[in-house]
XYZ file of C-alpha atoms in Angstrom:
542
model
C -337.104 -48.517 -57.781
C -335.496 -51.241 -59.296
C -336.902 -53.258 -56.719
C -340.451 -52.229 -56.666
C -340.754 -52.913 -60.696
C -339.461 -56.161 -59.847
C -342.386 -56.901 -56.664
C -344.721 -55.394 -59.539
C -343.890 -57.579 -62.724
C -343.631 -60.804 -60.273
C -347.343 -60.074 -59.155
C -348.589 -59.312 -63.123
C -347.649 -61.984 -65.072
C -347.990 -65.124 -62.034
C -351.401 -63.893 -61.440
C -351.846 -64.270 -65.862
C -349.457 -67.402 -65.504
C -346.644 -66.104 -66.744
C -344.181 -67.886 -65.126
C -340.948 -67.723 -67.524
C -341.332 -64.452 -67.921
C -341.083 -63.769 -64.530
C -337.584 -65.585 -64.478
C -335.782 -63.830 -67.461
C -337.008 -60.478 -65.723
C -335.783 -61.630 -62.030
C -332.306 -62.787 -63.671
C -331.979 -58.709 -65.403
C -332.941 -57.098 -61.714
C -329.810 -59.436 -59.965
C -327.883 -57.926 -62.443
C -328.666 -54.220 -62.436
C -328.326 -54.579 -58.867
C -324.492 -56.134 -58.548
C -323.302 -53.215 -60.761
C -324.927 -50.823 -59.264
C -323.361 -52.070 -55.836
C -319.667 -52.194 -57.970
C -319.882 -48.808 -58.962
C -321.501 -47.467 -55.660
C -318.390 -48.717 -53.525
C -316.181 -47.408 -56.510
C -317.684 -43.259 -55.695
C -318.380 -44.032 -52.086
C -314.984 -45.689 -50.500
C -315.836 -47.012 -46.975
C -315.106 -44.868 -43.832
C -312.266 -46.018 -41.888
C -313.284 -46.001 -38.169
C -310.581 -43.051 -35.821
C -308.138 -44.698 -33.624
C -309.390 -42.864 -31.242
C -312.021 -44.709 -30.607
C -310.424 -48.259 -31.011
C -308.377 -47.580 -28.637
C -311.409 -46.222 -26.279
C -313.174 -49.446 -27.009
C -310.018 -51.575 -26.466
C -309.842 -50.012 -22.921
C -312.886 -50.030 -22.432
C -312.813 -53.718 -23.031
C -309.405 -54.620 -21.021
C -311.120 -52.404 -18.230
C -313.367 -55.188 -17.847
C -310.883 -57.991 -17.746
C -309.128 -56.150 -15.148
C -312.183 -55.948 -13.139
C -313.092 -59.427 -13.711
C -309.742 -60.420 -12.677
C -309.482 -58.899 -9.249
C -312.758 -60.549 -8.414
C -311.429 -64.045 -8.674
C -308.008 -62.907 -7.402
C -309.862 -61.487 -4.005
C -312.442 -64.624 -3.721
C -309.078 -66.683 -4.194
C -307.681 -64.393 -1.641
C -304.219 -64.000 -4.083
C -303.299 -60.531 -3.963
C -302.121 -58.829 -7.991
C -300.174 -55.091 -7.670
C -301.163 -55.436 -11.356
C -303.173 -56.175 -14.206
C -302.947 -59.264 -15.429
C -300.611 -60.007 -18.573
C -301.499 -62.373 -21.556
C -299.672 -65.181 -20.850
C -296.257 -65.774 -23.336
C -295.200 -69.870 -25.088
C -292.355 -70.081 -22.849
C -288.811 -70.314 -24.439
C -287.316 -73.721 -24.607
C -283.554 -73.511 -23.657
C -280.763 -74.577 -25.458
C -279.458 -77.662 -23.500
C -275.959 -77.853 -22.585
C -272.731 -79.901 -23.389
C -272.754 -82.399 -21.145
C -276.434 -83.268 -19.961
C -277.573 -82.163 -16.739
C -280.100 -84.415 -14.910
C -283.276 -83.289 -15.401
C -285.618 -82.650 -11.951
C -287.320 -85.985 -10.822
C -290.611 -86.837 -12.538
C -291.666 -89.142 -10.346
C -293.214 -88.190 -6.565
C -290.905 -90.151 -3.994
C -292.267 -91.986 -1.142
C -291.282 -90.320 1.995
C -290.819 -93.397 3.701
C -288.578 -94.539 0.976
C -286.849 -91.261 0.799
C -286.312 -91.283 4.951
C -285.195 -94.979 4.466
C -282.158 -93.744 1.940
C -281.210 -90.709 3.909
C -281.290 -92.526 7.532
C -279.019 -95.387 5.958
C -276.625 -93.018 4.346
C -275.646 -91.533 7.664
C -275.936 -95.240 9.321
C -272.863 -95.797 6.409
C -270.455 -92.180 6.336
C -270.216 -92.006 9.994
C -268.232 -95.892 9.739
C -264.686 -94.369 10.035
C -263.284 -96.883 7.021
C -260.912 -94.871 4.888
C -257.921 -97.136 3.432
C -254.518 -96.481 3.615
C -252.229 -96.003 0.942
C -248.617 -98.963 1.809
C -245.317 -98.222 -0.205
C -245.413 -101.739 -1.644
C -248.202 -101.778 -4.397
C -248.973 -105.085 -3.659
C -250.179 -104.946 -0.145
C -253.572 -104.866 0.482
C -253.975 -103.122 4.301
C -257.401 -103.530 5.860
C -258.196 -100.989 8.955
C -260.595 -101.685 11.628
C -263.219 -99.390 10.151
C -263.124 -101.384 6.648
C -263.996 -104.840 8.566
C -267.005 -102.686 10.562
C -268.119 -101.621 7.486
C -268.314 -104.675 5.477
C -269.709 -106.318 8.253
C -272.489 -103.726 8.833
C -273.574 -103.753 5.138
C -273.755 -107.726 5.164
C -275.750 -108.214 8.630
C -277.635 -105.541 6.763
C -278.458 -106.987 3.859
C -279.187 -110.803 5.804
C -281.527 -108.505 7.486
C -283.982 -108.227 4.859
C -284.217 -112.175 4.280
C -285.402 -113.171 0.734
C -285.284 -116.706 -0.515
C -281.896 -118.311 -1.808
C -280.258 -114.448 -1.723
C -277.302 -115.415 -0.696
C -274.842 -112.635 1.136
C -270.484 -113.605 2.035
C -268.153 -112.187 3.518
C -264.925 -112.745 2.015
C -261.157 -113.015 3.891
C -260.205 -109.444 2.446
C -264.120 -108.380 3.831
C -265.030 -107.532 0.655
C -269.519 -108.049 0.536
C -270.767 -110.589 -1.974
C -274.781 -110.712 -2.587
C -276.163 -113.179 -4.820
C -279.927 -112.827 -6.035
C -281.149 -116.257 -7.968
C -283.332 -115.402 -11.039
C -286.735 -115.854 -10.936
C -287.685 -115.911 -14.654
C -288.913 -119.472 -16.121
C -285.694 -121.602 -16.918
C -286.263 -120.663 -20.572
C -286.417 -117.095 -20.206
C -283.216 -117.131 -18.166
C -281.001 -119.159 -20.119
C -281.274 -116.900 -22.761
C -281.462 -112.570 -20.305
C -277.863 -111.727 -19.868
C -277.152 -111.700 -16.290
C -276.243 -108.697 -14.196
C -273.046 -107.166 -11.596
C -273.271 -104.195 -10.000
C -270.559 -102.895 -7.747
C -269.406 -100.244 -5.164
C -266.802 -99.793 -2.660
C -266.799 -99.321 0.701
C -263.636 -97.737 1.610
C -262.694 -93.723 1.818
C -260.113 -92.081 0.582
C -257.075 -91.101 2.808
C -257.004 -88.089 0.492
C -259.019 -86.017 3.204
C -259.563 -86.038 6.696
C -261.605 -88.740 7.693
C -261.498 -88.709 11.357
C -265.140 -87.432 13.455
C -267.311 -87.726 10.430
C -270.085 -85.182 11.306
C -272.583 -85.309 8.637
C -275.155 -82.368 7.971
C -278.577 -82.093 6.814
C -279.846 -79.305 5.321
C -283.500 -80.052 4.375
C -285.519 -78.229 1.535
C -282.611 -76.394 0.375
C -283.278 -73.094 0.162
C -280.328 -71.792 -2.367
C -277.414 -70.143 -1.861
C -274.528 -70.753 0.454
C -274.269 -73.943 3.260
C -272.387 -72.504 6.030
C -270.541 -75.641 6.872
C -269.018 -74.214 10.062
C -267.976 -70.686 10.468
C -265.985 -69.580 7.617
C -266.572 -72.802 6.177
C -269.466 -71.896 3.000
C -270.272 -74.350 0.357
C -271.357 -72.232 -2.722
C -273.250 -73.010 -5.651
C -270.689 -70.115 -7.448
C -267.707 -72.416 -6.221
C -266.563 -76.102 -8.392
C -267.260 -77.890 -5.293
C -270.616 -76.634 -5.189
C -272.077 -75.998 -8.923
C -275.156 -78.359 -8.437
C -276.301 -77.167 -5.689
C -278.002 -74.106 -8.260
C -280.390 -77.450 -9.510
C -281.544 -78.489 -6.274
C -283.861 -75.852 -4.291
C -286.028 -77.302 -2.534
C -284.126 -80.641 -2.087
C -282.002 -82.857 0.973
C -278.361 -81.787 1.539
C -276.551 -83.706 2.969
C -272.454 -82.360 3.914
C -270.352 -82.334 6.851
C -268.998 -79.573 9.263
C -266.432 -78.655 6.229
C -262.908 -79.985 7.906
C -263.511 -83.695 7.207
C -264.770 -85.268 3.980
C -268.216 -87.200 4.221
C -267.571 -89.952 1.992
C -269.850 -90.270 -0.371
C -267.323 -91.365 -2.659
C -268.939 -94.387 -2.052
C -270.813 -94.962 1.085
C -273.660 -93.075 -1.478
C -273.210 -95.792 -4.205
C -273.319 -98.936 -1.342
C -276.665 -97.014 -0.112
C -278.220 -97.083 -4.059
C -277.155 -100.769 -4.022
C -278.654 -101.829 -0.671
C -281.791 -99.817 -1.223
C -282.119 -102.020 -4.199
C -281.442 -105.149 -2.517
C -283.868 -103.897 -0.366
C -286.689 -103.674 -2.952
C -286.050 -106.652 -4.682
C -286.238 -108.432 -1.635
C -289.595 -106.969 -0.712
C -291.100 -107.239 -4.271
C -290.762 -110.987 -5.345
C -292.825 -109.546 -8.167
C -290.185 -107.437 -10.282
C -288.819 -109.728 -12.671
C -284.936 -110.445 -12.702
C -282.338 -112.006 -14.056
C -279.460 -113.587 -12.003
C -278.420 -110.416 -9.854
C -274.711 -110.219 -8.029
C -273.414 -107.787 -6.241
C -270.224 -107.186 -5.113
C -268.988 -103.809 -2.241
C -265.285 -104.096 -2.391
C -261.970 -102.927 -0.421
C -259.239 -100.611 -1.420
C -260.525 -98.797 -4.239
C -259.878 -95.369 -3.284
C -255.917 -96.376 -3.195
C -256.422 -98.335 -6.854
C -256.639 -101.702 -5.201
C -260.339 -102.658 -5.617
C -259.578 -105.417 -8.119
C -256.639 -107.289 -5.552
C -258.782 -109.482 -4.045
C -261.434 -109.799 -6.354
C -262.829 -114.006 -5.599
C -264.608 -115.215 -9.209
C -265.304 -118.122 -7.238
C -267.830 -116.929 -4.808
C -270.134 -116.206 -8.266
C -268.250 -119.355 -10.218
C -269.889 -117.084 -12.858
C -268.166 -114.827 -15.638
C -270.876 -111.603 -15.428
C -272.608 -110.434 -18.260
C -273.190 -106.776 -18.114
C -271.585 -105.063 -15.717
C -272.545 -101.485 -13.916
C -270.265 -99.623 -11.178
C -272.376 -97.601 -9.554
C -269.405 -94.751 -8.245
C -270.206 -91.922 -10.494
C -269.479 -88.364 -9.644
C -271.892 -86.792 -12.758
C -274.765 -87.075 -13.316
C -275.761 -86.634 -16.944
C -272.823 -88.838 -18.595
C -271.478 -92.880 -17.599
C -268.528 -93.891 -19.171
C -268.530 -95.867 -22.155
C -264.851 -96.357 -22.380
C -261.224 -95.179 -20.711
C -257.890 -95.080 -21.339
C -256.422 -98.498 -21.497
C -253.401 -97.873 -18.698
C -249.684 -99.490 -18.626
C -246.495 -98.816 -16.888
C -242.930 -99.391 -17.579
C -239.721 -97.976 -16.270
C -236.312 -97.935 -17.276
C -233.016 -98.602 -14.885
C -229.787 -96.010 -16.008
C -226.928 -97.844 -14.514
C -224.142 -95.138 -14.350
C -220.429 -95.240 -12.304
C -218.580 -92.930 -10.840
C -215.620 -91.457 -12.606
C -213.257 -87.873 -13.511
C -214.792 -86.645 -16.943
C -211.307 -85.792 -17.162
C -210.490 -89.360 -18.524
C -214.538 -89.870 -19.132
C -213.360 -91.956 -22.865
C -210.285 -94.160 -20.875
C -212.189 -94.342 -17.889
C -216.069 -95.973 -19.698
C -217.799 -92.545 -18.223
C -220.986 -94.148 -17.463
C -223.081 -90.374 -16.781
C -226.481 -91.980 -16.094
C -228.324 -88.737 -15.756
C -227.366 -87.589 -19.096
C -228.689 -90.798 -20.890
C -232.001 -90.394 -18.558
C -232.063 -86.573 -19.736
C -231.385 -87.767 -23.088
C -233.887 -91.062 -23.137
C -236.602 -88.774 -21.549
C -236.279 -86.119 -24.779
C -236.087 -88.466 -27.258
C -239.736 -89.153 -27.360
C -241.884 -86.135 -29.679
C -243.600 -83.521 -27.467
C -246.579 -84.315 -29.977
C -247.164 -87.604 -27.442
C -246.763 -85.418 -24.599
C -250.311 -85.022 -22.080
C -250.035 -81.313 -22.916
C -250.636 -82.568 -26.277
C -252.745 -84.918 -25.415
C -256.698 -84.389 -25.566
C -259.979 -86.308 -26.161
C -259.034 -89.347 -27.025
C -255.879 -88.613 -27.699
C -252.893 -91.378 -25.869
C -249.730 -90.196 -23.850
C -247.093 -91.149 -23.057
C -245.349 -89.193 -19.400
C -242.667 -89.814 -17.285
C -243.602 -89.032 -14.389
C -240.561 -88.985 -12.395
C -237.051 -89.471 -12.488
C -235.021 -90.094 -9.669
C -232.636 -92.238 -7.870
C -233.043 -95.990 -6.621
C -232.785 -97.647 -3.382
C -230.638 -100.515 -2.300
C -232.179 -102.950 -0.152
C -231.300 -101.457 2.843
C -232.762 -98.294 1.505
C -229.851 -96.391 0.759
C -229.973 -94.251 -2.175
C -227.696 -95.500 -5.162
C -226.879 -91.849 -6.132
C -224.856 -92.609 -9.413
C -228.202 -94.820 -11.141
C -231.249 -93.113 -12.036
C -235.093 -94.992 -12.747
C -237.228 -92.952 -15.254
C -241.227 -94.160 -14.936
C -243.478 -93.637 -17.312
C -246.909 -94.345 -17.952
C -248.738 -95.255 -20.929
C -251.976 -94.279 -21.981
C -253.838 -94.331 -24.705
C -257.922 -95.945 -26.022
C -257.262 -97.363 -29.598
C -254.747 -100.295 -29.551
C -252.962 -99.512 -32.588
C -252.186 -96.253 -30.731
C -250.789 -97.972 -27.686
C -248.430 -100.317 -30.335
C -247.428 -96.895 -31.496
C -246.436 -95.387 -28.275
C -244.620 -98.705 -27.494
C -242.502 -98.283 -30.150
C -241.725 -94.363 -29.243
C -240.125 -95.306 -26.617
C -238.156 -98.874 -27.907
C -237.089 -96.104 -29.802
C -235.925 -94.480 -27.601
C -234.219 -96.800 -25.800
C -232.250 -97.793 -28.899
C -230.865 -93.964 -29.262
C -229.832 -93.800 -25.760
C -227.960 -97.517 -26.145
C -225.742 -96.603 -29.201
C -225.510 -92.877 -27.894
C -223.838 -93.655 -24.334
C -222.672 -97.128 -24.827
C -221.515 -96.942 -20.731
C -224.267 -96.399 -19.266
C -226.283 -100.090 -18.742
C -230.276 -99.137 -19.598
C -232.563 -102.145 -19.047
C -236.571 -101.621 -19.675
C -238.593 -103.581 -17.419
C -241.719 -105.470 -18.560
C -244.462 -103.521 -18.812
C -247.116 -104.174 -16.342
C -250.843 -102.857 -16.939
C -252.869 -101.158 -14.741
C -256.019 -101.284 -15.829
C -258.262 -101.901 -19.187
C -260.313 -99.969 -21.375
C -264.151 -101.338 -20.981
C -265.234 -101.338 -24.346
C -262.622 -103.581 -25.015
C -265.131 -106.586 -23.490
C -268.473 -104.578 -22.428
C -271.757 -106.063 -23.131
C -272.675 -104.638 -26.826
C -276.118 -103.066 -25.308
C -275.147 -101.920 -22.031
C -275.504 -97.682 -22.908
C -278.681 -98.488 -25.098
C -280.152 -100.294 -21.919
C -279.339 -97.554 -19.279
C -279.697 -94.725 -21.499
C -283.499 -96.084 -21.799
C -283.750 -96.847 -18.002
C -282.296 -93.225 -17.361
C -285.147 -91.664 -19.636
C -288.285 -93.379 -18.083
C -287.451 -91.224 -15.134
C -286.370 -88.074 -17.106
C -282.593 -88.030 -17.251
C -280.569 -88.084 -19.870
C -277.734 -89.099 -20.054
C -275.118 -89.982 -22.697
C -271.295 -91.551 -23.086
C -267.835 -90.763 -21.809
C -264.557 -91.286 -23.075
C -263.047 -91.628 -19.439
C -259.614 -90.559 -19.421
C -258.306 -91.583 -15.937
C -259.234 -95.494 -14.713
C -262.694 -96.959 -12.966
C -263.185 -99.725 -10.834
C -264.362 -101.459 -13.399
C -261.540 -100.809 -15.897
C -259.702 -102.730 -12.921
C -261.565 -105.358 -12.539
C -261.303 -106.046 -16.272
C -257.641 -106.498 -16.281
C -258.288 -109.309 -14.307
C -260.233 -111.125 -16.846
C -262.927 -112.610 -15.507
C -264.788 -109.770 -15.587
C -265.880 -108.118 -18.867
C -265.169 -104.300 -18.925
C -268.793 -102.309 -17.420
C -269.863 -98.212 -17.156
C -269.349 -96.191 -14.485
C -272.821 -94.834 -13.347
C -273.916 -91.946 -10.950
C -273.651 -92.303 -7.683
C -275.183 -89.437 -6.329
C -271.712 -87.999 -4.904
C -270.242 -84.570 -5.059
C -266.851 -82.802 -4.544
C -264.760 -86.025 -3.712
C -261.663 -86.598 -2.273
C -262.203 -83.194 -0.509
C -263.418 -81.235 3.252
C -266.093 -80.388 0.850
C -268.102 -83.473 -0.004
C -271.331 -83.226 0.081
C -274.404 -85.409 -1.741
C -278.438 -84.930 -2.303
C -280.545 -87.598 -0.932
C -283.092 -87.411 -4.099
C -280.389 -88.647 -5.778
C -279.993 -90.950 -4.373
C -283.158 -92.108 -4.778
C -284.170 -91.123 -7.676
C -280.579 -93.257 -9.255
C -282.987 -96.700 -7.051
C -285.030 -96.128 -9.488
C -282.782 -95.864 -12.938
C -281.114 -99.173 -11.773
C -284.853 -100.876 -11.141
C -285.441 -99.831 -14.447
C -282.336 -100.707 -15.686
C -282.873 -104.238 -14.598
C -286.375 -104.341 -16.371
C -285.219 -102.912 -19.388
C -281.845 -105.603 -19.916
C -285.190 -108.017 -20.204
C -285.530 -106.999 -23.426
C -282.228 -108.327 -24.370
C -280.269 -111.623 -25.123
C -277.176 -112.959 -24.153
């Protein structure tokens, strides 16, 4: 009714020229309509649509979606036994304490993959086990080790390359130098790189008649190597297999080791050399490569010849690790010392009169004087320790046992130099107490022998970040690790000819055992990581 009155008023007053009056009437009408609308909402609330109607409409809508989905599936020849479900957001996995390698994100060239596989197979078929010798100063060399060195050197020489130098020493170390292709000014400022791997294979497991088996497109689950011999992802030796479905796995028949320690590292470095020679546009500083011998008997540093390269490298990388997510940024400093207890034979009834020198009791007293708090069983993380790992009779020059004498052999291990001094003080105090308690026993300490040194003391300070950046480019997150042991690099640094260098992943798994294996894609990945590492180094200065 109000609307009709407003319309009539508008017509009449407009015809009579009363437009201003119309504006006032319009305002009043709008207010009246608004008030009436509010009153009607209070008196007549909105009706709710019943749930049954909503569900029926929803069912009809879902049915239409399902029909459309089925039509699309039929068209693409993909059968579906249930209606399409709405996608759920992916939950992010909590990263483990020790990062595992991320799946390779870049596609690998098939030919490059096959080349790495064939190269690795050619290496492991050469029997190059080292042989331990009682004389720790000896440097034994087997024919297999010589063959391995010659084979690898000839292969590298076949690549050609301008000014590439390949040297085989009299101790069958293989040295390779690739000169810098940087400008003179850049060459003077960028750190050079030294890579190392070892040619020998451990004597701790059978290594004759190695029969490598290639498992392409690994389907997952157990791998039967021979009747009754299974490599399982549920075992410690095969734990990483659970991440490698579809990859190429190389094992043996389970009766010998494989030799991936460290022929996987050799494969990576030789492939890197080949790619650098074939691609001279890849910019790099001076690059040095050393393939050592007798690493698996702890003597890789014995015959390193620093005169071959005639320089002290800036950054050292040891390609001999077994964990893809970590690299060693520091390790124990290791030293050894022996204490000789000289006794005599006398009747204990006249011990004082005959000055009975009871070497056994004196040695036991000495060992017991070392606090249990510094025993290996009380040590973890970055704590060092003192360890008496043997107390035995010495032998004379003819090999005869001297039954009245004893030798206590000690390991000294520490990360921090100050802690090392504290451990030595414990030994000195035990020595003094023993001499006072057993004056008839002559106790003679040997000179301390440095076995290997902490790489952190002399490592190029930016090495860890260079490694991490290089690995991250391939989707591999690597973290620094404190190694409670020694590496080839730690042995080499003891000579003073090289700075400390980390040990990084080489692709080897279950080393020093007949269950040893490797993943070829891991080797290919690490070749690219090392190329990235060379490239990252160009951003730093000496």
